[in-house]
Amino acid sequence: MNSPLAQLAANGVSIWLDDLSRSRIVSGGLRDLITNRSVSGVTTNPTIFAGALAKGEAYAEQVAELAAKGFNTTDAIFEITTQDVAEACDIFAGVYRDSKGFDGRVSIEVEPGLAYDTEGTVAQALELFAKVNRENVMIKIPATKPGLSAITQVIGAGISVNVT
């Protein structure tokens, strides 16, 4: 393949997608980006997920199920986003394995409101890591002064961190 992205990847550049959605996962679009566009990782954040949730019906069934179970909005969003990230991790598992963990990662961000709360950030990072339960997940943590301590603690727990 002679595309500019393939050439960049061949020269050691990791191509990351800054977008994740259920429709991209189930349609095969994410897998296609790996195969045909040399995408080697994906990152997301609450704004990206808000946009994905607002478009189309990809989440309608899960939202209805969670509502029927009595989930509040915060807990429902946690379930939805961690499911998408876990599925994306599965899609990137081959990239992760073939690169010996250098590529093939999927990043999910702690709640931005925790940016100045070290303990809250660490707690949510551990919760996200446990819920996604995939080796190739990265937890995105803001680089605020309290975030720096959280970053150190989360890395110390053996969890990959994406600093934002």
PDB file of C-alpha atoms in Angstrom:
ATOM      1  CA  MET A   1       0.000   0.000   0.000  1.00  0.00           C
ATOM      2  CA  ASN A   2       1.457   3.353  -1.014  1.00  0.00           C
ATOM      3  CA  SER A   3      -0.906   5.728   0.777  1.00  0.00           C
ATOM      4  CA  PRO A   4       0.654   8.558   2.768  1.00  0.00           C
ATOM      5  CA  LEU A   5      -0.661   7.010   6.003  1.00  0.00           C
ATOM      6  CA  ALA A   6       0.855   3.622   5.134  1.00  0.00           C
ATOM      7  CA  GLN A   7       4.164   5.337   4.401  1.00  0.00           C
ATOM      8  CA  LEU A   8       4.051   7.169   7.733  1.00  0.00           C
ATOM      9  CA  ALA A   9       3.239   3.920   9.546  1.00  0.00           C
ATOM     10  CA  ALA A  10       6.087   2.136   7.733  1.00  0.00           C
ATOM     11  CA  ASN A  11       8.414   4.864   9.041  1.00  0.00           C
ATOM     12  CA  GLY A  12       7.347   4.282  12.646  1.00  0.00           C
ATOM     13  CA  VAL A  13       4.536   6.816  13.060  1.00  0.00           C
ATOM     14  CA  SER A  14       1.580   5.541  15.058  1.00  0.00           C
ATOM     15  CA  ILE A  15      -1.663   6.705  13.418  1.00  0.00           C
ATOM     16  CA  TRP A  16      -4.372   7.299  16.018  1.00  0.00           C
ATOM     17  CA  LEU A  17      -8.041   7.966  15.447  1.00  0.00           C
ATOM     18  CA  ASP A  18      -9.607  10.588  17.712  1.00  0.00           C
ATOM     19  CA  ASP A  19     -13.133   9.226  17.371  1.00  0.00           C
ATOM     20  CA  LEU A  20     -15.038   6.165  18.536  1.00  0.00           C
ATOM     21  CA  SER A  21     -18.672   5.215  18.192  1.00  0.00           C
ATOM     22  CA  ARG A  22     -20.823   2.124  18.355  1.00  0.00           C
ATOM     23  CA  SER A  23     -21.705   2.522  14.675  1.00  0.00           C
ATOM     24  CA  ARG A  24     -18.003   2.586  13.735  1.00  0.00           C
ATOM     25  CA  ILE A  25     -17.494  -0.604  15.753  1.00  0.00           C
ATOM     26  CA  VAL A  26     -20.478  -2.643  14.511  1.00  0.00           C
ATOM     27  CA  SER A  27     -20.242  -1.520  10.889  1.00  0.00           C
ATOM     28  CA  GLY A  28     -16.686  -2.801  10.582  1.00  0.00           C
ATOM     29  CA  GLY A  29     -15.489   0.737   9.934  1.00  0.00           C
ATOM     30  CA  LEU A  30     -12.985   0.640  12.778  1.00  0.00           C
ATOM     31  CA  ARG A  31     -11.500  -2.639  11.549  1.00  0.00           C
ATOM     32  CA  ASP A  32     -11.364  -1.169   8.035  1.00  0.00           C
ATOM     33  CA  LEU A  33      -9.390   1.848   9.297  1.00  0.00           C
ATOM     34  CA  ILE A  34      -6.859  -0.524  10.847  1.00  0.00           C
ATOM     35  CA  THR A  35      -6.554  -2.598   7.684  1.00  0.00           C
ATOM     36  CA  ASN A  36      -6.745   0.105   5.026  1.00  0.00           C
ATOM     37  CA  ARG A  37      -5.645   3.325   6.746  1.00  0.00           C
ATOM     38  CA  SER A  38      -2.919   2.057   9.082  1.00  0.00           C
ATOM     39  CA  VAL A  39      -4.760   3.219  12.206  1.00  0.00           C
ATOM     40  CA  SER A  40      -2.928   1.776  15.199  1.00  0.00           C
ATOM     41  CA  GLY A  41      -4.894   3.206  18.138  1.00  0.00           C
ATOM     42  CA  VAL A  42      -7.974   5.163  19.090  1.00  0.00           C
ATOM     43  CA  THR A  43      -8.711   7.713  21.741  1.00  0.00           C
ATOM     44  CA  THR A  44     -11.979   9.077  22.956  1.00  0.00           C
ATOM     45  CA  ASN A  45     -13.334  11.494  25.508  1.00  0.00           C
ATOM     46  CA  PRO A  46     -16.702  12.603  26.893  1.00  0.00           C
ATOM     47  CA  THR A  47     -17.265  15.067  24.031  1.00  0.00           C
ATOM     48  CA  ILE A  48     -16.669  12.380  21.405  1.00  0.00           C
ATOM     49  CA  PHE A  49     -19.043  10.002  23.166  1.00  0.00           C
ATOM     50  CA  ALA A  50     -21.681  12.730  23.541  1.00  0.00           C
ATOM     51  CA  GLY A  51     -21.578  13.263  19.780  1.00  0.00           C
ATOM     52  CA  ALA A  52     -21.803   9.532  19.119  1.00  0.00           C
ATOM     53  CA  LEU A  53     -24.739   9.122  21.500  1.00  0.00           C
ATOM     54  CA  ALA A  54     -26.593  11.993  19.840  1.00  0.00           C
ATOM     55  CA  LYS A  55     -26.327  10.502  16.330  1.00  0.00           C
ATOM     56  CA  GLY A  56     -28.600   7.784  15.047  1.00  0.00           C
ATOM     57  CA  GLU A  57     -29.994   4.800  16.876  1.00  0.00           C
ATOM     58  CA  ALA A  58     -26.835   2.789  17.583  1.00  0.00           C
ATOM     59  CA  TYR A  59     -27.282   3.137  21.347  1.00  0.00           C
ATOM     60  CA  ALA A  60     -31.092   3.094  21.578  1.00  0.00           C
ATOM     61  CA  GLU A  61     -31.439  -0.554  22.599  1.00  0.00           C
ATOM     62  CA  GLN A  62     -28.784  -0.384  25.301  1.00  0.00           C
ATOM     63  CA  VAL A  63     -30.141   2.922  26.630  1.00  0.00           C
ATOM     64  CA  ALA A  64     -33.623   1.387  26.910  1.00  0.00           C
ATOM     65  CA  GLU A  65     -32.228  -1.692  28.690  1.00  0.00           C
ATOM     66  CA  LEU A  66     -30.255   0.398  31.148  1.00  0.00           C
ATOM     67  CA  ALA A  67     -33.244   2.678  31.807  1.00  0.00           C
ATOM     68  CA  ALA A  68     -35.437  -0.365  32.458  1.00  0.00           C
ATOM     69  CA  LYS A  69     -32.857  -1.572  34.998  1.00  0.00           C
ATOM     70  CA  GLY A  70     -33.019   1.801  36.776  1.00  0.00           C
ATOM     71  CA  PHE A  71     -29.579   3.100  35.802  1.00  0.00           C
ATOM     72  CA  ASN A  72     -29.110   6.824  36.307  1.00  0.00           C
ATOM     73  CA  THR A  73     -27.561   8.873  33.499  1.00  0.00           C
ATOM     74  CA  THR A  74     -24.026   8.802  34.890  1.00  0.00           C
ATOM     75  CA  ASP A  75     -24.017   5.043  35.401  1.00  0.00           C
ATOM     76  CA  ALA A  76     -25.629   4.432  32.006  1.00  0.00           C
ATOM     77  CA  ILE A  77     -22.965   6.501  30.253  1.00  0.00           C
ATOM     78  CA  PHE A  78     -20.264   4.573  32.140  1.00  0.00           C
ATOM     79  CA  GLU A  79     -21.742   1.257  30.941  1.00  0.00           C
ATOM     80  CA  ILE A  80     -22.124   2.435  27.346  1.00  0.00           C
ATOM     81  CA  THR A  81     -18.696   3.996  26.999  1.00  0.00           C
ATOM     82  CA  THR A  82     -16.796   1.182  28.678  1.00  0.00           C
ATOM     83  CA  GLN A  83     -18.579  -1.350  26.470  1.00  0.00           C
ATOM     84  CA  ASP A  84     -17.515   0.546  23.346  1.00  0.00           C
ATOM     85  CA  VAL A  85     -13.944   0.816  24.598  1.00  0.00           C
ATOM     86  CA  ALA A  86     -13.796  -2.892  25.470  1.00  0.00           C
ATOM     87  CA  GLU A  87     -15.087  -3.798  22.002  1.00  0.00           C
ATOM     88  CA  ALA A  88     -12.568  -1.449  20.385  1.00  0.00           C
ATOM     89  CA  CYS A  89      -9.811  -3.046  22.488  1.00  0.00           C
ATOM     90  CA  ASP A  90     -10.856  -6.418  21.100  1.00  0.00           C
ATOM     91  CA  ILE A  91     -10.680  -5.062  17.553  1.00  0.00           C
ATOM     92  CA  PHE A  92      -7.188  -3.673  18.192  1.00  0.00           C
ATOM     93  CA  ALA A  93      -5.972  -6.816  20.007  1.00  0.00           C
ATOM     94  CA  GLY A  94      -4.094  -8.110  16.959  1.00  0.00           C
ATOM     95  CA  VAL A  95      -2.310  -4.791  16.472  1.00  0.00           C
ATOM     96  CA  TYR A  96      -1.424  -4.774  20.166  1.00  0.00           C
ATOM     97  CA  ARG A  97      -0.108  -8.349  20.039  1.00  0.00           C
ATOM     98  CA  ASP A  98       1.809  -7.917  16.770  1.00  0.00           C
ATOM     99  CA  SER A  99       3.489  -4.712  18.001  1.00  0.00           C
ATOM    100  CA  LYS A 100       4.277  -6.282  21.392  1.00  0.00           C
ATOM    101  CA  GLY A 101       2.142  -3.645  23.119  1.00  0.00           C
ATOM    102  CA  PHE A 102       3.585  -0.606  21.386  1.00  0.00           C
ATOM    103  CA  ASP A 103       0.415   0.016  19.334  1.00  0.00           C
ATOM    104  CA  GLY A 104      -3.134  -1.291  19.401  1.00  0.00           C
ATOM    105  CA  ARG A 105      -4.281   0.714  22.372  1.00  0.00           C
ATOM    106  CA  VAL A 106      -7.632   2.328  23.118  1.00  0.00           C
ATOM    107  CA  SER A 107      -7.826   5.330  25.411  1.00  0.00           C
ATOM    108  CA  ILE A 108     -10.755   6.346  27.630  1.00  0.00           C
ATOM    109  CA  GLU A 109     -10.738   9.513  29.713  1.00  0.00           C
ATOM    110  CA  VAL A 110     -11.629   9.972  33.354  1.00  0.00           C
ATOM    111  CA  GLU A 111     -14.392  12.498  33.905  1.00  0.00           C
ATOM    112  CA  PRO A 112     -12.987  15.995  33.221  1.00  0.00           C
ATOM    113  CA  GLY A 113     -14.612  17.251  36.439  1.00  0.00           C
ATOM    114  CA  LEU A 114     -12.056  15.171  38.325  1.00  0.00           C
ATOM    115  CA  ALA A 115      -9.104  17.080  36.855  1.00  0.00           C
ATOM    116  CA  TYR A 116      -8.297  18.717  40.202  1.00  0.00           C
ATOM    117  CA  ASP A 117      -9.193  15.730  42.390  1.00  0.00           C
ATOM    118  CA  THR A 118      -6.291  13.317  42.734  1.00  0.00           C
ATOM    119  CA  GLU A 119      -8.136  10.691  44.756  1.00  0.00           C
ATOM    120  CA  GLY A 120     -11.238  10.858  42.549  1.00  0.00           C
ATOM    121  CA  THR A 121      -9.131  10.549  39.409  1.00  0.00           C
ATOM    122  CA  VAL A 122      -7.253   7.530  40.740  1.00  0.00           C
ATOM    123  CA  ALA A 123     -10.488   5.870  41.868  1.00  0.00           C
ATOM    124  CA  GLN A 124     -12.155   6.382  38.503  1.00  0.00           C
ATOM    125  CA  ALA A 125      -9.050   5.297  36.581  1.00  0.00           C
ATOM    126  CA  LEU A 126      -9.006   2.036  38.532  1.00  0.00           C
ATOM    127  CA  GLU A 127     -12.743   1.613  37.976  1.00  0.00           C
ATOM    128  CA  LEU A 128     -12.435   2.220  34.215  1.00  0.00           C
ATOM    129  CA  PHE A 129      -9.512  -0.182  33.938  1.00  0.00           C
ATOM    130  CA  ALA A 130     -11.368  -2.898  35.849  1.00  0.00           C
ATOM    131  CA  LYS A 131     -14.587  -2.443  33.876  1.00  0.00           C
ATOM    132  CA  VAL A 132     -12.959  -2.461  30.425  1.00  0.00           C
ATOM    133  CA  ASN A 133     -10.778  -5.368  31.576  1.00  0.00           C
ATOM    134  CA  ARG A 134      -8.459  -5.364  28.558  1.00  0.00           C
ATOM    135  CA  GLU A 135      -4.656  -5.170  28.634  1.00  0.00           C
ATOM    136  CA  ASN A 136      -4.589  -2.679  25.757  1.00  0.00           C
ATOM    137  CA  VAL A 137      -6.780  -0.028  27.375  1.00  0.00           C
ATOM    138  CA  MET A 138      -5.192   3.278  28.355  1.00  0.00           C
ATOM    139  CA  ILE A 139      -6.700   5.648  30.879  1.00  0.00           C
ATOM    140  CA  LYS A 140      -6.539   9.283  29.844  1.00  0.00           C
ATOM    141  CA  ILE A 141      -5.819  11.636  32.748  1.00  0.00           C
ATOM    142  CA  PRO A 142      -5.577  15.450  32.613  1.00  0.00           C
ATOM    143  CA  ALA A 143      -2.112  16.891  33.268  1.00  0.00           C
ATOM    144  CA  THR A 144      -3.139  19.225  36.051  1.00  0.00           C
ATOM    145  CA  LYS A 145      -1.022  19.441  39.223  1.00  0.00           C
ATOM    146  CA  PRO A 146      -3.378  17.051  41.059  1.00  0.00           C
ATOM    147  CA  GLY A 147      -3.512  14.967  37.881  1.00  0.00           C
ATOM    148  CA  LEU A 148       0.257  14.490  37.942  1.00  0.00           C
ATOM    149  CA  SER A 149       0.018  12.684  41.267  1.00  0.00           C
ATOM    150  CA  ALA A 150      -2.890  10.617  39.925  1.00  0.00           C
ATOM    151  CA  ILE A 151      -0.859   9.751  36.817  1.00  0.00           C
ATOM    152  CA  THR A 152       2.017   8.532  38.979  1.00  0.00           C
ATOM    153  CA  GLN A 153      -0.282   6.422  41.162  1.00  0.00           C
ATOM    154  CA  VAL A 154      -2.138   4.889  38.212  1.00  0.00           C
ATOM    155  CA  ILE A 155       1.095   4.032  36.381  1.00  0.00           C
ATOM    156  CA  GLY A 156       2.390   2.616  39.674  1.00  0.00           C
ATOM    157  CA  ALA A 157      -0.658   0.323  39.687  1.00  0.00           C
ATOM    158  CA  GLY A 158       0.494  -1.056  36.342  1.00  0.00           C
ATOM    159  CA  ILE A 159      -2.073   0.766  34.206  1.00  0.00           C
ATOM    160  CA  SER A 160      -1.126   2.503  30.951  1.00  0.00           C
ATOM    161  CA  VAL A 161      -1.880   6.217  30.998  1.00  0.00           C
ATOM    162  CA  ASN A 162      -2.528   8.704  28.214  1.00  0.00           C
ATOM    163  CA  VAL A 163      -1.772  12.182  29.532  1.00  0.00           C
ATOM    164  CA  THR A 164      -4.005  14.922  28.158  1.00  0.00           C
TER     165      THR A 164
END
